């Protein structure tokens, strides 16, 4: 089955700086890669996703890049703000499958 | 609130007791998923339904676990003879499949503590 690794497990950045979180996946059939943000005690919420026919996707301060050859994808947050502090999870899902396989999460702390 | 809802939000039980959780998906969604999340980990897939049919179960779902979605709307997850290792957040998600995949929307979860 799919295995997703995520790094780093914790990340602290100064407000206004950029944050990058990286994930690798094992199943070459995976073709959908969402990123979820989970604040303390709250539900995971999708913040951005990318499909395998696209190399990069951007939504305001958030961007995701995908390298299918290397089987890794990354989340980029620019101009970080205190409300970006949360745990971020990457996930992958192979075509025809239904279960999301999540990474272990990255706790992002924005230092004011 | 038109999102996914779960009940109860918290459940404390003694080892050996049975518990049942309920999930109400977004009304037009045809797929419903159950995940389990332990502290410091990402959610792990347990099972999913397409309408009322349970189509896949994880190996994590032992014989003590059973899930139903009798009318293709809400779903229940029952754990029999609970063990301390069952303590976790149980998350429900739903999606509307109109292409080969669509976004899964998560509920707030039910936090289970087994004493």
GROMACS .gro file of C-alpha atoms in nm:
model
  227
    1UNK     CA    1   0.000   0.000   0.000
    2UNK     CA    2   0.087   0.367  -0.008
    3UNK     CA    3   0.334   0.509   0.242
    4UNK     CA    4   0.374   0.884   0.293
    5UNK     CA    5   0.665   1.040   0.478
    6UNK     CA    6   0.658   1.402   0.592
    7UNK     CA    7   0.934   1.637   0.708
    8UNK     CA    8   1.000   1.821   0.926
    9UNK     CA    9   0.787   1.717   1.221
   10UNK     CA   10   0.814   2.063   1.374
   11UNK     CA   11   0.892   2.396   1.211
   12UNK     CA   12   0.922   2.743   1.361
   13UNK     CA   13   0.951   3.050   1.140
   14UNK     CA   14   0.946   3.422   1.200
   15UNK     CA   15   0.628   3.599   1.100
   16UNK     CA   16   0.660   3.715   0.742
   17UNK     CA   17   0.912   3.447   0.645
   18UNK     CA   18   0.835   3.144   0.428
   19UNK     CA   19   0.770   2.789   0.541
   20UNK     CA   20   0.826   2.473   0.339
   21UNK     CA   21   0.701   2.125   0.426
   22UNK     CA   22   0.804   1.822   0.221
   23UNK     CA   23   0.644   1.484   0.162
   24UNK     CA   24   0.744   1.173  -0.026
   25UNK     CA   25   0.518   0.890  -0.136
   26UNK     CA   26   0.584   0.533  -0.240
   27UNK     CA   27   0.302   0.432  -0.476
   28UNK     CA   28   0.367   0.555  -0.829
   29UNK     CA   29  -0.006   0.513  -0.899
   30UNK     CA   30  -0.092   0.795  -0.659
   31UNK     CA   31  -0.240   1.083  -0.852
   32UNK     CA   32  -0.406   1.314  -0.600
   33UNK     CA   33  -0.221   1.498  -0.325
   34UNK     CA   34  -0.417   1.714  -0.078
   35UNK     CA   35  -0.281   1.919   0.210
   36UNK     CA   36  -0.484   1.957   0.528
   37UNK     CA   37  -0.448   2.209   0.808
   38UNK     CA   38  -0.557   2.105   1.156
   39UNK     CA   39  -0.578   2.355   1.437
   40UNK     CA   40  -0.576   2.231   1.795
   41UNK     CA   41  -0.895   2.043   1.874
   42UNK     CA   42  -1.045   2.108   1.531
   43UNK     CA   43  -1.114   1.907   1.218
   44UNK     CA   44  -0.864   1.873   0.932
   45UNK     CA   45  -0.944   2.125   0.661
   46UNK     CA   46  -0.826   2.108   0.303
   47UNK     CA   47  -0.612   2.408   0.214
   48UNK     CA   48  -0.482   2.309  -0.128
   49UNK     CA   49  -0.452   2.001  -0.348
   50UNK     CA   50  -0.277   1.899  -0.665
   51UNK     CA   51  -0.336   1.630  -0.923
   52UNK     CA   52  -0.062   1.438  -1.097
   53UNK     CA   53  -0.112   1.608  -1.432
   54UNK     CA   54  -0.004   1.939  -1.278
   55UNK     CA   55   0.342   2.035  -1.150
   56UNK     CA   56   0.252   2.337  -0.944
   57UNK     CA   57  -0.056   2.506  -0.803
   58UNK     CA   58  -0.086   2.833  -0.619
   59UNK     CA   59  -0.359   2.990  -0.409
   60UNK     CA   60  -0.266   3.330  -0.268
   61UNK     CA   61   0.010   3.268  -0.010
   62UNK     CA   62  -0.001   2.891  -0.043
   63UNK     CA   63   0.155   2.683  -0.320
   64UNK     CA   64   0.215   2.315  -0.377
   65UNK     CA   65   0.470   2.158  -0.611
   66UNK     CA   66   0.477   1.800  -0.733
   67UNK     CA   67   0.768   1.602  -0.874
   68UNK     CA   68   0.625   1.274  -1.001
   69UNK     CA   69   0.961   1.135  -1.107
   70UNK     CA   70   1.106   1.175  -0.760
   71UNK     CA   71   0.770   1.101  -0.594
   72UNK     CA   72   0.770   1.403  -0.372
   73UNK     CA   73   0.553   1.708  -0.321
   74UNK     CA   74   0.592   2.019  -0.111
   75UNK     CA   75   0.380   2.286   0.054
   76UNK     CA   76   0.505   2.643   0.046
   77UNK     CA   77   0.357   2.917   0.263
   78UNK     CA   78   0.484   3.269   0.200
   79UNK     CA   79   0.448   3.580   0.417
   80UNK     CA   80   0.353   3.366   0.714
   81UNK     CA   81   0.107   3.500   0.970
   82UNK     CA   82   0.029   3.392   1.328
   83UNK     CA   83  -0.294   3.226   1.213
   84UNK     CA   84  -0.087   2.990   0.998
   85UNK     CA   85   0.023   2.816   1.320
   86UNK     CA   86  -0.126   2.466   1.310
   87UNK     CA   87  -0.044   2.106   1.224
   88UNK     CA   88  -0.024   2.042   0.850
   89UNK     CA   89  -0.076   1.699   0.695
   90UNK     CA   90   0.005   1.589   0.345
   91UNK     CA   91  -0.179   1.294   0.193
   92UNK     CA   92  -0.176   1.083  -0.120
   93UNK     CA   93  -0.429   0.865  -0.294
   94UNK     CA   94  -0.386   0.631  -0.590
   95UNK     CA   95  -0.627   0.641  -0.881
   96UNK     CA   96  -0.916   0.400  -0.821
   97UNK     CA   97  -0.849   0.392  -0.449
   98UNK     CA   98  -1.057   0.571  -0.192
   99UNK     CA   99  -0.847   0.591   0.118
  100UNK     CA  100  -0.627   0.887   0.190
  101UNK     CA  101  -0.286   0.794   0.328
  102UNK     CA  102  -0.162   1.075   0.549
  103UNK     CA  103   0.183   1.183   0.649
  104UNK     CA  104   0.268   1.214   1.018
  105UNK     CA  105   0.215   1.589   1.025
  106UNK     CA  106   0.422   1.904   1.070
  107UNK     CA  107   0.359   2.135   1.362
  108UNK     CA  108   0.417   2.485   1.227
  109UNK     CA  109   0.468   2.767   1.473
  110UNK     CA  110   0.482   3.126   1.354
  111UNK     CA  111   0.686   3.346   1.586
  112UNK     CA  112   0.549   3.701   1.608
  113UNK     CA  113  -2.423   2.410   0.989
  114UNK     CA  114  -2.415   2.223   0.658
  115UNK     CA  115  -2.086   2.046   0.720
  116UNK     CA  116  -2.013   1.696   0.846
  117UNK     CA  117  -2.130   1.650   1.202
  118UNK     CA  118  -2.039   1.386   1.458
  119UNK     CA  119  -2.191   1.285   1.786
  120UNK     CA  120  -2.081   1.267   2.060
  121UNK     CA  121  -1.779   1.494   2.053
  122UNK     CA  122  -1.627   1.326   2.356
  123UNK     CA  123  -1.679   0.983   2.507
  124UNK     CA  124  -1.521   0.841   2.818
  125UNK     CA  125  -1.582   0.476   2.885
  126UNK     CA  126  -1.447   0.191   3.090
  127UNK     CA  127  -1.256  -0.093   2.934
  128UNK     CA  128  -1.487  -0.367   2.817
  129UNK     CA  129  -1.784  -0.142   2.747
  130UNK     CA  130  -1.940  -0.093   2.405
  131UNK     CA  131  -1.958   0.250   2.241
  132UNK     CA  132  -2.133   0.382   1.932
  133UNK     CA  133  -2.056   0.696   1.738
  134UNK     CA  134  -2.268   0.869   1.479
  135UNK     CA  135  -2.169   1.064   1.169
  136UNK     CA  136  -2.397   1.280   0.956
  137UNK     CA  137  -2.234   1.360   0.622
  138UNK     CA  138  -2.300   1.655   0.396
  139UNK     CA  139  -2.646   1.579   0.259
  140UNK     CA  140  -2.569   1.531  -0.109
  141UNK     CA  141  -2.248   1.335  -0.054
  142UNK     CA  142  -2.254   0.971  -0.158
  143UNK     CA  143  -1.930   0.856   0.003
  144UNK     CA  144  -1.860   0.838   0.375
  145UNK     CA  145  -1.529   0.752   0.539
  146UNK     CA  146  -1.412   0.670   0.889
  147UNK     CA  147  -1.058   0.747   1.005
  148UNK     CA  148  -0.882   0.713   1.338
  149UNK     CA  149  -0.627   0.964   1.462
  150UNK     CA  150  -0.399   0.913   1.758
  151UNK     CA  151  -0.197   1.187   1.922
  152UNK     CA  152   0.081   1.318   1.702
  153UNK     CA  153  -0.019   1.110   1.402
  154UNK     CA  154  -0.209   1.163   1.083
  155UNK     CA  155  -0.554   1.012   1.036
  156UNK     CA  156  -0.556   0.643   0.946
  157UNK     CA  157  -0.821   0.498   0.717
  158UNK     CA  158  -1.068   0.254   0.873
  159UNK     CA  159  -1.349   0.202   0.624
  160UNK     CA  160  -1.568   0.372   0.366
  161UNK     CA  161  -1.917   0.352   0.220
  162UNK     CA  162  -2.056   0.422  -0.123
  163UNK     CA  163  -2.418   0.502  -0.039
  164UNK     CA  164  -2.518   0.215   0.194
  165UNK     CA  165  -2.256  -0.035   0.073
  166UNK     CA  166  -1.940  -0.080   0.277
  167UNK     CA  167  -1.674  -0.116   0.010
  168UNK     CA  168  -1.345  -0.139   0.195
  169UNK     CA  169  -1.224  -0.211   0.546
  170UNK     CA  170  -0.875  -0.158   0.680
  171UNK     CA  171  -0.687  -0.426   0.866
  172UNK     CA  172  -0.701  -0.180   1.156
  173UNK     CA  173  -1.072  -0.258   1.182
  174UNK     CA  174  -1.073  -0.562   1.407
  175UNK     CA  175  -1.376  -0.785   1.466
  176UNK     CA  176  -1.471  -0.562   1.759
  177UNK     CA  177  -1.541  -0.276   1.520
  178UNK     CA  178  -1.849  -0.254   1.301
  179UNK     CA  179  -1.975   0.027   1.084
  180UNK     CA  180  -2.308   0.075   0.915
  181UNK     CA  181  -2.475   0.322   0.687
  182UNK     CA  182  -2.824   0.173   0.668
  183UNK     CA  183  -3.001   0.422   0.444
  184UNK     CA  184  -2.706   0.574   0.270
  185UNK     CA  185  -2.724   0.882   0.487
  186UNK     CA  186  -2.582   0.883   0.842
  187UNK     CA  187  -2.336   0.621   0.960
  188UNK     CA  188  -2.258   0.458   1.292
  189UNK     CA  189  -1.932   0.312   1.416
  190UNK     CA  190  -1.957   0.068   1.705
  191UNK     CA  191  -1.668  -0.061   1.912
  192UNK     CA  192  -1.741  -0.363   2.128
  193UNK     CA  193  -1.544  -0.460   2.439
  194UNK     CA  194  -1.334  -0.145   2.424
  195UNK     CA  195  -0.964  -0.161   2.506
  196UNK     CA  196  -0.730   0.115   2.618
  197UNK     CA  197  -0.564   0.102   2.279
  198UNK     CA  198  -0.890   0.216   2.122
  199UNK     CA  199  -0.844   0.560   2.275
  200UNK     CA  200  -0.819   0.799   1.983
  201UNK     CA  201  -1.002   1.061   1.780
  202UNK     CA  202  -1.248   0.902   1.539
  203UNK     CA  203  -1.299   1.119   1.234
  204UNK     CA  204  -1.571   1.092   0.975
  205UNK     CA  205  -1.543   1.244   0.628
  206UNK     CA  206  -1.771   1.261   0.326
  207UNK     CA  207  -1.730   1.337  -0.041
  208UNK     CA  208  -1.934   1.372  -0.354
  209UNK     CA  209  -1.778   1.168  -0.631
  210UNK     CA  210  -1.847   1.335  -0.961
  211UNK     CA  211  -1.508   1.267  -1.121
  212UNK     CA  212  -1.245   1.009  -1.035
  213UNK     CA  213  -1.187   1.171  -0.699
  214UNK     CA  214  -1.324   1.457  -0.498
  215UNK     CA  215  -1.235   1.641  -0.181
  216UNK     CA  216  -1.308   1.470   0.148
  217UNK     CA  217  -1.467   1.699   0.407
  218UNK     CA  218  -1.399   1.606   0.766
  219UNK     CA  219  -1.621   1.625   1.069
  220UNK     CA  220  -1.504   1.754   1.410
  221UNK     CA  221  -1.438   1.402   1.536
  222UNK     CA  222  -1.532   1.199   1.842
  223UNK     CA  223  -1.259   1.176   2.102
  224UNK     CA  224  -1.274   0.839   2.277
  225UNK     CA  225  -1.100   0.779   2.608
  226UNK     CA  226  -1.099   0.424   2.742
  227UNK     CA  227  -1.011   0.402   3.111
   0.00000   0.00000   0.00000
